[in-house]
Amino acid sequence: QVQLVEPGGGLVQAGGSLRLSCAASGRTFGSCAMGWFRQAPGKGREFVATISGSGSITNYAESVKGRLTISRDNAKNTMYLQINNLKPEDTAVYYCAASQPTYDSNFYYTEASEYEYWGQGTQVTVSS
């Protein structure tokens, strides 16, 4: 049984910060690219950030660049998303995801279809 569990969401005031976590179990994800997506009310799921298996390569959506930091601790089989200067438009359900372990040179890992495993989602609500 492979699971990605996402504690860390909640209600946060605009301008504040929070850290989301994604704890994996059922297999080791150290060889897998991982990423964060979010889905705002009435909107589709959009790419937020991705990180390579080793953590050496990261990529961010232009809309969040400079405010968010993706990281991972493979010893703990856990990925994180640090969000600073939260804005009301950050309100969404945030989903973590993991790819298959084999690197695909055709993937940029910015599309939901490029991931195999998904967390249950965690609600982030930013109040003004």
Short mmCIF file of C-alpha atoms in Angstrom, two decimals:
data_model
loop_
_atom_site.label_atom_id
_atom_site.label_comp_id
_atom_site.label_asym_id
_atom_site.label_seq_id
_atom_site.Cartn_x
_atom_site.Cartn_y
_atom_site.Cartn_z
CA GLN A 1 0.00 0.00 0.00
CA VAL A 2 1.55 3.26 -1.17
CA GLN A 3 0.38 6.40 0.57
CA LEU A 4 1.23 10.08 0.57
CA VAL A 5 -0.14 11.83 3.65
CA GLU A 6 -0.32 15.61 3.88
CA PRO A 7 -0.53 17.23 7.29
CA GLY A 8 0.16 20.94 7.61
CA GLY A 9 -2.74 22.83 6.07
CA GLY A 10 -4.97 25.26 7.88
CA LEU A 11 -6.30 28.78 8.15
CA VAL A 12 -3.60 31.44 7.85
CA GLN A 13 -3.71 35.23 7.73
CA ALA A 14 -2.51 36.96 4.58
CA GLY A 15 1.17 37.79 4.84
CA GLY A 16 1.86 34.84 7.07
CA SER A 17 3.74 31.64 6.39
CA LEU A 18 3.20 27.93 6.68
CA ARG A 19 4.92 24.69 5.82
CA LEU A 20 3.14 21.78 4.23
CA SER A 21 4.45 18.26 4.58
CA CYS A 22 4.02 15.14 2.49
CA ALA A 23 4.93 11.92 4.26
CA ALA A 24 5.33 8.88 2.04
CA SER A 25 4.92 5.26 3.02
CA GLY A 26 4.71 1.90 1.31
CA ARG A 27 7.86 2.44 -0.71
CA THR A 28 10.96 4.62 -0.83
CA PHE A 29 10.61 7.73 -2.97
CA GLY A 30 14.25 8.82 -3.05
CA SER A 31 14.50 8.02 -6.76
CA CYS A 32 11.24 9.76 -7.62
CA ALA A 33 10.56 13.30 -8.67
CA MET A 34 7.94 14.83 -6.43
CA GLY A 35 5.74 17.86 -6.76
CA TRP A 36 2.99 20.03 -5.40
CA PHE A 37 -0.23 20.98 -7.17
CA ARG A 38 -3.17 23.00 -5.95
CA GLN A 39 -6.81 23.36 -6.83
CA ALA A 40 -8.71 26.52 -5.94
CA PRO A 41 -12.51 26.54 -5.63
CA GLY A 42 -14.09 26.28 -9.06
CA LYS A 43 -10.74 25.89 -10.82
CA GLY A 44 -8.65 23.06 -12.18
CA ARG A 45 -5.59 21.54 -10.61
CA GLU A 46 -2.51 23.65 -11.31
CA PHE A 47 1.20 23.04 -10.98
CA VAL A 48 2.99 24.69 -8.06
CA ALA A 49 6.49 23.21 -7.70
CA THR A 50 8.56 20.11 -8.38
CA ILE A 51 11.79 18.66 -7.02
CA SER A 52 14.09 15.97 -8.37
CA GLY A 53 14.78 12.73 -6.53
CA SER A 54 18.04 13.98 -5.06
CA GLY A 55 16.63 17.42 -4.33
CA SER A 56 19.22 19.11 -6.54
CA ILE A 57 16.78 20.43 -9.13
CA THR A 58 13.64 22.45 -8.44
CA ASN A 59 11.11 24.23 -10.59
CA TYR A 60 8.30 26.61 -9.67
CA ALA A 61 5.22 28.02 -11.28
CA GLU A 62 5.78 31.63 -12.26
CA SER A 63 2.88 32.74 -10.12
CA VAL A 64 4.52 31.53 -6.89
CA LYS A 65 8.21 31.96 -7.64
CA GLY A 66 10.01 33.79 -4.86
CA ARG A 67 7.44 32.98 -2.17
CA LEU A 68 7.54 29.20 -2.12
CA THR A 69 10.34 26.74 -1.45
CA ILE A 70 10.06 23.03 -2.15
CA SER A 71 12.40 20.66 -0.33
CA ARG A 72 12.70 17.03 0.66
CA ASP A 73 14.31 14.85 3.29
CA ASN A 74 14.80 11.43 1.76
CA ALA A 75 15.98 9.94 5.04
CA LYS A 76 12.48 10.69 6.35
CA ASN A 77 10.75 9.95 3.04
CA THR A 78 9.13 13.36 3.34
CA MET A 79 8.67 16.40 1.11
CA TYR A 80 7.90 19.95 2.18
CA LEU A 81 6.48 23.14 0.76
CA GLN A 82 7.33 26.36 2.56
CA ILE A 83 4.95 29.18 1.66
CA ASN A 84 5.81 32.74 2.65
CA ASN A 85 3.84 35.96 2.28
CA LEU A 86 0.59 34.10 1.80
CA LYS A 87 -2.03 35.75 -0.36
CA PRO A 88 -5.79 35.13 -0.54
CA GLU A 89 -5.31 33.67 -4.01
CA ASP A 90 -3.20 30.92 -2.43
CA THR A 91 -6.39 29.49 -0.96
CA ALA A 92 -6.74 26.00 -2.40
CA VAL A 93 -6.50 22.32 -1.72
CA TYR A 94 -2.83 21.41 -2.01
CA TYR A 95 -1.85 17.99 -3.32
CA CYS A 96 1.53 16.33 -3.15
CA ALA A 97 2.55 13.83 -5.80
CA ALA A 98 5.35 11.41 -6.62
CA SER A 99 6.51 10.10 -9.97
CA GLN A 100 7.61 6.62 -10.93
CA PRO A 101 11.26 5.97 -9.96
CA THR A 102 12.61 5.86 -13.52
CA TYR A 103 13.65 9.27 -14.81
CA ASP A 104 11.94 10.29 -18.03
CA SER A 105 13.90 12.83 -20.04
CA ASN A 106 10.71 13.91 -21.79
CA PHE A 107 9.12 14.99 -18.52
CA TYR A 108 9.41 18.39 -16.89
CA TYR A 109 7.23 17.18 -14.03
CA THR A 110 4.91 20.14 -14.31
CA GLU A 111 1.89 18.14 -15.46
CA ALA A 112 -0.36 16.03 -13.29
CA SER A 113 -0.16 13.21 -15.83
CA GLU A 114 3.57 12.87 -15.14
CA TYR A 115 2.96 11.63 -11.59
CA GLU A 116 1.90 8.20 -10.38
CA TYR A 117 1.04 8.68 -6.70
CA TRP A 118 -1.04 11.39 -5.04
CA GLY A 119 -1.78 12.56 -1.56
CA GLN A 120 -5.30 13.14 -0.28
CA GLY A 121 -4.94 16.91 -0.38
CA THR A 122 -4.84 19.45 2.42
CA GLN A 123 -6.88 22.63 2.63
CA VAL A 124 -5.04 25.94 2.86
CA THR A 125 -7.24 28.95 3.51
CA VAL A 126 -5.73 32.44 3.53
CA SER A 127 -7.79 35.19 5.15
CA SER A 128 -7.37 38.86 4.28
#
